[in-house]
Amino acid sequence: MSETIKKIGVLTSGGDSPGMNAAIRSVVRTCAYHNIECAGIYRGFQGMIEGDFKEMGPRSVNNIVNKGGTILKSARSKEFMTPEGRKKAHDNLKNAGIDALVIIGGDGSFTGGLVFNKEYNFPIMGIPGTIDNDIFGTSHTLGFDTALNTVVEAIDKIRDTASSHNRLFFVEVMGRDAGHIALNAGIGAGAEDILIPEENLGLERLLESLRKSKTSGKSSSIVVVAEGDKIGKNVFELGDYVEENMPEYDVRVSVLGHMQRGGSPSCFDRVLASRLGVKAVESLLEGKSNFMVGLLNDKVELTPLEQAVKGHSEIDRELLRVSEIVSI
Amino acid sequence: MSETIKKIGVLTSGGDSPGMNAAIRSVVRTCAYHNIECAGIYRGFQGMIEGDFKEMGPRSVNNIVNKGGTILKSARSKEFMTPEGRKKAHDNLKNAGIDALVIIGGDGSFTGGLVFNKEYNFPIMGIPGTIDNDIFGTSHTLGFDTALNTVVEAIDKIRDTASSHNRLFFVEVMGRDAGHIALNAGIGAGAEDILIPEENLGLERLLESLRKSKTSGKSSSIVVVAEGDKIGKNVFELGDYVEENMPEYDVRVSVLGHMQRGGSPSCFDRVLASRLGVKAVESLLEGKSNFMVGLLNDKVELTPLEQAVKGHSEIDRELLRVSEIVSI
Amino acid sequence: MSETIKKIGVLTSGGDSPGMNAAIRSVVRTCAYHNIECAGIYRGFQGMIEGDFKEMGPRSVNNIVNKGGTILKSARSKEFMTPEGRKKAHDNLKNAGIDALVIIGGDGSFTGGLVFNKEYNFPIMGIPGTIDNDIFGTSHTLGFDTALNTVVEAIDKIRDTASSHNRLFFVEVMGRDAGHIALNAGIGAGAEDILIPEENLGLERLLESLRKSKTSGKSSSIVVVAEGDKIGKNVFELGDYVEENMPEYDVRVSVLGHMQRGGSPSCFDRVLASRLGVKAVESLLEGKSNFMVGLLNDKVELTPLEQAVKGHSEIDRELLRVSEIVSI
Amino acid sequence: MSETIKKIGVLTSGGDSPGMNAAIRSVVRTCAYHNIECAGIYRGFQGMIEGDFKEMGPRSVNNIVNKGGTILKSARSKEFMTPEGRKKAHDNLKNAGIDALVIIGGDGSFTGGLVFNKEYNFPIMGIPGTIDNDIFGTSHTLGFDTALNTVVEAIDKIRDTASSHNRLFFVEVMGRDAGHIALNAGIGAGAEDILIPEENLGLERLLESLRKSKTSGKSSSIVVVAEGDKIGKNVFELGDYVEENMPEYDVRVSVLGHMQRGGSPSCFDRVLASRLGVKAVESLLEGKSNFMVGLLNDKVELTPLEQAVKGHSEIDRELLRVSEIVSI
């Protein structure tokens, strides 16, 4: 099938993440390396529907390997959920001579790609781009490592002020369905406790842990809370609850928010993006379709997209234990 | 009077700010340079009341010039607002042989110092340490420059994701009474609009400004909002209001929070802290009291503490105009 | 004369510095604000000779306020030193309808501009852009503040390894003719000694200072050396010399090099660039020429370009003293 | 054997690396978690010989997880290479009641540990701490990830100035025997070429690659060179050679130097350090000895120390290919 692919389209979809630009660059240059054409598709599936394409050569992606965000922009597309929308998209791809797609995004984007593939037998390949690391089939999603560094740097700053005032801080980090960011950044930032969606040990245990922390002689404390934790209170209510029950603590709350999605990618994410981009294009050229390229045991591997979408990226239970020990 | 001063106490009080440690280091080493003793007083005025002192020599402050927060910690002290509390504090100082005080902090700390000075004729010198830059008698408070860099770096990250999604972001920064951070960081971060306590042009003007921004072809926008802005809505209500009135915008809100107080100080703040510490100690040794050392026209100058407390640090109106022009 | 100016050209010349892009953005947008045209001139005077111009509107400078380097690029031009070269340049400007120039650069660039102005009575305005801070008529050149932060962050890292091994490090920083970077960054980084072109106290004093540092109980030491120091040995020879004379020290040398010129500008440099750009354009529109816009006593002021070129930016002697005290 | 271990000593040895403090913290707290004592040993094996020990509890390692360098300091010890030295060390350990050792360092430190173990049957466990990533039995050494980020951030800054001036930069990074840093940071920084010890394709190929880069339209270029590359010229000679043979290039050289060893560790290194510290202590408590704890396929695993010392950490050949493709 590789002979039939003369031009690959690349798009970013869903929430942006650091490393997407490095992946775009890699896709574009791998196309050039193999002497096939490449088109950038703006604003994800919506740009496919609107025919918002741009021819891209190796020089189109100069000086973007270190930039956060995505030069191709991202958007949600309700229209792509309709057969009419996908028909338009397909017509545009055909008119532009695009034979295959590299989709950089998360679960939702991959699902959209699968539907499109089923209807039009259009070759697609996925690259996992999201800071949440919640995709099955890869140990690291693009942007996860960068987000962890962003979070620990922010909490390091909060720690300065926390320990100057002997305060207890609740810091909310991203992760609606997955505690990967909270768990890793919590250990990295030396958090006294970490609350994640995958595990709800209840309010009473939290109070106990904080009491222990206090009696152990700690003068300040940080609790890292994933957005999607299941403790039954949002992070502000949680702060109030703890302050009521432990008046010895001066409690503050900080929600790190959208800055977690941005920033210049870490070296890890840039290298990962470069590797995944090469593999995605070369896999398409080998006639493969409906796979996600990912990192497994430090090697770039393919996982069927359906599995990537259905599977669940479990947190590492060892880390929960490590967190408990090192926060003593 | 300089002969009578044999030992200087140094404390940090109020909200901590980057550069406080560099100032402590400078005070301690200037004392050593002039062969007088120095004592660190923990947790501000409260530590004075509790006699929580520590002898400090030049080696006590190794490797802290680049650390955020304050190694002497800070705290509020209700007891110091009472004559009894201040009596205890004075007794402790006398017992420890401390002859003079350097107070690193903001308005409230200086006021406390003035009261103490009046009662006991105790020599004091103030160093302005707060990120808000809201102190009269210095163009820059310790920590202001660092906080500006922290804020623009955070907004740079938010900009990545804002421009990937064509979104409008409201970013709240610190500044309850003063717009210095919002104004400078807003210009630095390329904000489309800036809302500060010193000026309330109303909601209608904001909408108009955002409309103009949209028609000028901007695909994403950032509005920087000082905590203490007077537009009549908190930043979340503001976001909702704008989204209702301008459905063409996809609005997000981010509150940067306490990370603004932390972090390794900028070179500017480290140099400023070093200069102010030297001047504070040497002014005490020259027999001066009740002054604040500050930066005026790039020179270290003394301002009577009473003036520093009563005066108001005005924002630079030129910056408002610059902001309007460069955000076109 | 302001009526005669319909189109302003802007160029960057000489060594690049962080904040140049923010200044370009400010010049371009101030032109738009006043409804006059603006052209970017590539590669400094060489681009003027080659007619390498590009029309720039407010959207041409989106998302560059935080970028290091210069989107207009910079280059040296031998041809511009000849009357023929300048003739070509003038012809190109006239053909392009450009009436006035904003030159962002250093001494050499301003001198070139003055010659050009004399020959063709062409209105010019200078913006001081160089990390060295060696220009008369401004307390801060564009990029100086950023370079200081880059240097102290690098030395902070070196300090980590220096104090882990009890080593003595000589760190060379930029500054061929001026010690501004060395002096400020040296204080900021907590250097034990600072060597600058403006002052040569000789090798013996250096050894003595290091001996004192050792006996005072310091376990590691950093000496910051300006490129242009006059001690008579380059930094590697200096390291060897000290190691020979003080075998108790394990000496290392590090030359920070070109990374000092790059990086995202600090908030200070972005705000300064914005202010200077506005003033440069508005001064041209008011009919002024042959001035440099700069920062004096925190205000934007004009200095005749000839003075800026002839004058010398002195180091602040107070800082030398502060350095001596705080490194005790 | 676990019953016999009542007190573990921990030391850092060899070149320091970011994450060593986080590992110390983890070792100390894991000891506390298991109710055994812990002693910090200063300056590596030399401190063992001198009996320079300090009892450490969980609060001894507060606020160090994010600090570069090593609070236990590091040093070379010639004396430890003699039987007499090791005898002294053993006596001191026995006197202090230390039953087992955790050695954080590289190959040389492990070899020293093995000799000591053979002579005294003293339980030891190694944690790989070096930025070079040149240790067999772990995919990542402590500090490697942080060093990569430090290097790409420095090269990003150099890129700013390189592309402003259309220059060619040779940037030397650490790695005497291994190209891991050069290869990964080279890809991450978007280098046009990468020279590593493991592969010497010769000067002619380099010139060709640079010529291709030039004709492909690139305006600036970065070549990343490992210290230990085998091309037969040092990096300055290399720059001269290329400039002679390709006068169209304006060549500059930058040696990043010791800053690569320092800095606050990345989240990756902090988490890795935490995991390795827990495993090292618990393995000793399980009666194991003479192993190195490392990361293999994202899991913490044990490798016999002898293998770790003898084996060679190969570079990933896939990365060489990725580098060739994405630099097109």
Coordinates of N, CA and C in Angstrom, one line a residue, chain C residues 14-16 43 67-76 150 153-158 160-167 169 219-220 236 252-264, chain D residues 14-16 43 67-76 150 153-158 160-167 169 219-220 236 252-264:
Chain C
G14 N 24.0 45.0 14.8 CA 25.0 44.6 15.9 C 24.6 43.3 16.5
G15 N 25.2 43.0 17.7 CA 24.8 41.8 18.4 C 23.4 41.8 18.8
D16 N 22.7 40.7 18.7 CA 21.3 40.7 19.1 C 21.2 40.6 20.7
R43 N 18.3 42.2 8.4 CA 19.7 42.2 8.5 C 20.4 43.6 8.6
K67 N 10.0 36.4 22.7 CA 11.0 35.6 22.0 C 12.3 36.3 22.0
G68 N 13.4 35.5 22.3 CA 14.7 36.1 22.2 C 15.1 36.3 20.7
G69 N 16.3 36.8 20.5 CA 16.8 37.1 19.2 C 16.1 38.2 18.5
T70 N 16.1 38.3 17.2 CA 15.4 39.3 16.5 C 14.8 38.8 15.2
I71 N 13.5 38.9 15.0 CA 12.9 38.4 13.8 C 13.4 39.1 12.6
L72 N 13.9 40.3 12.7 CA 14.5 41.1 11.6 C 15.9 40.7 11.3
K73 N 16.5 39.8 12.1 CA 17.9 39.4 12.0 C 18.8 40.6 12.0
S74 N 20.1 40.2 12.2 CA 21.1 41.3 12.3 C 22.3 40.8 11.5
A75 N 23.1 41.8 11.1 CA 24.3 41.4 10.3 C 25.2 42.6 10.3
R76 N 26.5 42.4 10.1 CA 27.4 43.5 9.9 C 27.4 43.8 8.4
T150 N 20.1 35.2 33.2 CA 20.7 34.1 32.6 C 22.0 33.7 33.3
E153 N 21.5 32.4 36.9 CA 20.9 31.0 36.9 C 22.0 30.0 36.5
A154 N 22.9 30.4 35.6 CA 24.0 29.4 35.2 C 24.9 29.3 36.4
I155 N 25.2 30.4 37.1 CA 26.2 30.3 38.2 C 25.5 29.5 39.4
D156 N 24.2 29.7 39.5 CA 23.5 28.9 40.6 C 23.8 27.4 40.4
K157 N 23.7 27.0 39.1 CA 23.9 25.6 38.8 C 25.4 25.2 39.1
I158 N 26.3 26.1 38.7 CA 27.7 25.8 38.9 C 28.0 25.8 40.4
D160 N 26.0 24.7 42.7 CA 25.6 23.3 43.2 C 26.8 22.4 43.2
T161 N 27.5 22.3 42.1 CA 28.5 21.4 41.9 C 29.8 21.9 42.6
A162 N 30.0 23.2 42.7 CA 31.2 23.8 43.4 C 31.1 23.4 44.9
S163 N 29.9 23.6 45.5 CA 29.8 23.3 46.9 C 29.7 21.9 47.2
S164 N 29.4 21.0 46.3 CA 29.4 19.6 46.5 C 30.8 19.1 46.6
H165 N 31.7 19.8 45.9 CA 33.1 19.3 45.8 C 34.1 20.3 46.4
N166 N 33.7 21.3 47.1 CA 34.6 22.3 47.7 C 35.6 22.9 46.7
R167 N 35.1 23.3 45.6 CA 35.9 23.8 44.5 C 35.9 25.3 44.3
F169 N 35.7 28.0 41.4 CA 35.4 28.2 40.0 C 35.7 29.6 39.5
S219 N 33.6 26.9 51.9 CA 34.0 25.6 51.4 C 34.1 25.7 49.9
S220 N 33.5 26.6 49.2 CA 33.6 26.7 47.8 C 33.6 28.2 47.4
F236 N 41.6 31.0 31.6 CA 42.2 29.7 31.8 C 43.6 29.8 32.4
R252 N 38.4 25.1 38.8 CA 37.8 24.8 37.5 C 37.4 26.1 36.8
V253 N 37.3 26.1 35.5 CA 37.0 27.3 34.7 C 35.8 27.0 33.8
S254 N 34.9 28.0 33.7 CA 33.7 27.9 32.9 C 33.5 29.2 32.1
V255 N 33.4 29.1 30.8 CA 33.1 30.3 30.0 C 31.7 30.2 29.5
L256 N 30.8 31.1 30.0 CA 29.4 31.0 29.8 C 29.0 31.1 28.3
G257 N 29.7 32.1 27.6 CA 29.6 32.1 26.2 C 28.2 32.7 25.7
H258 N 27.9 32.3 24.4 CA 26.8 32.9 23.7 C 25.4 32.7 24.2
M259 N 25.2 31.7 25.1 CA 23.9 31.6 25.7 C 23.5 32.8 26.4
Q260 N 24.4 33.7 26.8 CA 24.1 34.9 27.5 C 23.3 35.9 26.6
R261 N 23.4 35.7 25.3 CA 22.7 36.7 24.4 C 21.3 36.3 24.1
G262 N 20.9 35.1 24.5 CA 19.6 34.6 24.1 C 18.6 34.5 25.2
G263 N 17.5 33.8 24.9 CA 16.5 33.5 25.9 C 15.4 34.5 25.9
S264 N 14.3 34.0 26.4 CA 13.1 34.9 26.5 C 13.4 36.1 27.4
Chain D
G14 N 32.0 10.6 43.7 CA 32.2 10.9 42.3 C 31.6 12.2 41.9
G15 N 31.4 12.5 40.6 CA 30.8 13.7 40.2 C 29.4 13.8 40.7
D16 N 29.0 15.0 41.2 CA 27.6 15.1 41.7 C 26.6 15.2 40.5
R43 N 31.4 13.6 52.2 CA 32.5 13.5 51.2 C 32.9 12.1 50.9
K67 N 16.7 20.3 45.4 CA 18.0 21.0 45.4 C 19.0 20.2 44.6
G68 N 19.8 20.9 43.7 CA 20.9 20.3 43.0 C 22.1 20.0 44.0
G69 N 23.1 19.4 43.4 CA 24.3 19.1 44.2 C 24.0 18.0 45.2
T70 N 24.8 17.9 46.3 CA 24.6 16.9 47.3 C 24.9 17.5 48.7
I71 N 24.0 17.4 49.6 CA 24.2 18.0 50.9 C 25.3 17.2 51.7
L72 N 25.5 15.9 51.2 CA 26.6 15.1 51.9 C 27.9 15.4 51.2
K73 N 28.0 16.2 50.2 CA 29.2 16.5 49.5 C 29.9 15.3 48.9
S74 N 30.8 15.5 48.0 CA 31.5 14.4 47.4 C 32.9 14.7 47.3
A75 N 33.8 13.7 47.2 CA 35.2 14.0 47.0 C 35.8 12.7 46.5
R76 N 37.0 12.8 46.0 CA 37.8 11.7 45.6 C 38.6 11.3 46.8
T150 N 18.8 21.0 31.0 CA 19.7 22.1 31.1 C 20.4 22.4 29.7
E153 N 17.9 23.8 27.1 CA 17.5 25.2 27.4 C 18.7 26.2 27.0
A154 N 19.9 25.7 27.3 CA 21.1 26.5 26.9 C 21.1 26.6 25.4
I155 N 20.9 25.5 24.7 CA 21.0 25.6 23.2 C 19.9 26.4 22.6
D156 N 18.7 26.3 23.3 CA 17.6 27.2 22.8 C 18.0 28.7 22.8
K157 N 18.7 29.0 23.8 CA 19.2 30.4 23.9 C 20.2 30.7 22.8
I158 N 21.1 29.8 22.6 CA 22.2 29.9 21.6 C 21.5 30.0 20.2
D160 N 18.7 31.3 19.5 CA 18.1 32.7 19.3 C 19.2 33.5 18.6
T161 N 20.4 33.5 19.1 CA 21.4 34.4 18.6 C 22.0 33.8 17.3
A162 N 22.0 32.5 17.2 CA 22.5 31.8 15.9 C 21.6 32.2 14.8
S163 N 20.2 32.2 15.0 CA 19.4 32.5 13.9 C 19.2 34.0 13.6
S164 N 19.5 34.8 14.6 CA 19.5 36.2 14.3 C 20.7 36.6 13.4
H165 N 21.7 35.8 13.4 CA 23.0 36.1 12.7 C 23.3 35.1 11.6
N166 N 22.5 34.1 11.4 CA 22.8 33.1 10.4 C 24.1 32.5 10.6
R167 N 24.3 32.0 11.8 CA 25.6 31.5 12.2 C 25.6 30.0 12.4
F169 N 26.9 27.1 14.9 CA 27.5 27.0 16.3 C 27.9 25.5 16.5
S219 N 19.1 28.7 7.7 CA 19.9 29.9 7.8 C 20.8 29.9 9.0
S220 N 20.6 29.0 9.9 CA 21.5 28.8 11.0 C 21.6 27.4 11.3
F236 N 37.3 23.5 19.4 CA 37.7 24.8 18.8 C 38.5 24.5 17.5
R252 N 30.9 29.8 15.4 CA 31.1 30.1 16.8 C 31.2 28.8 17.6
V253 N 31.9 28.8 18.7 CA 32.0 27.6 19.5 C 31.6 28.0 20.9
S254 N 30.8 27.0 21.5 CA 30.4 27.3 22.9 C 30.6 25.9 23.7
V255 N 31.3 26.0 24.8 CA 31.4 24.8 25.7 C 30.6 25.0 26.9
L256 N 29.5 24.2 27.0 CA 28.6 24.4 28.1 C 29.1 24.2 29.5
G257 N 30.0 23.3 29.7 CA 30.7 23.2 30.9 C 29.9 22.7 32.1
H258 N 30.4 23.1 33.3 CA 30.0 22.5 34.6 C 28.5 22.8 34.9
M259 N 27.9 23.9 34.3 CA 26.6 24.1 34.7 C 25.7 22.9 34.4
Q260 N 26.1 22.1 33.5 CA 25.4 20.9 33.2 C 25.2 19.9 34.4
R261 N 26.0 20.0 35.3 CA 26.0 19.1 36.5 C 25.0 19.6 37.6
G262 N 24.6 20.9 37.5 CA 23.8 21.5 38.6 C 22.4 21.7 38.2
G263 N 21.7 22.4 39.1 CA 20.3 22.8 38.9 C 19.4 21.9 39.6
S264 N 18.2 22.5 39.8 CA 17.1 21.8 40.5 C 16.7 20.6 39.6

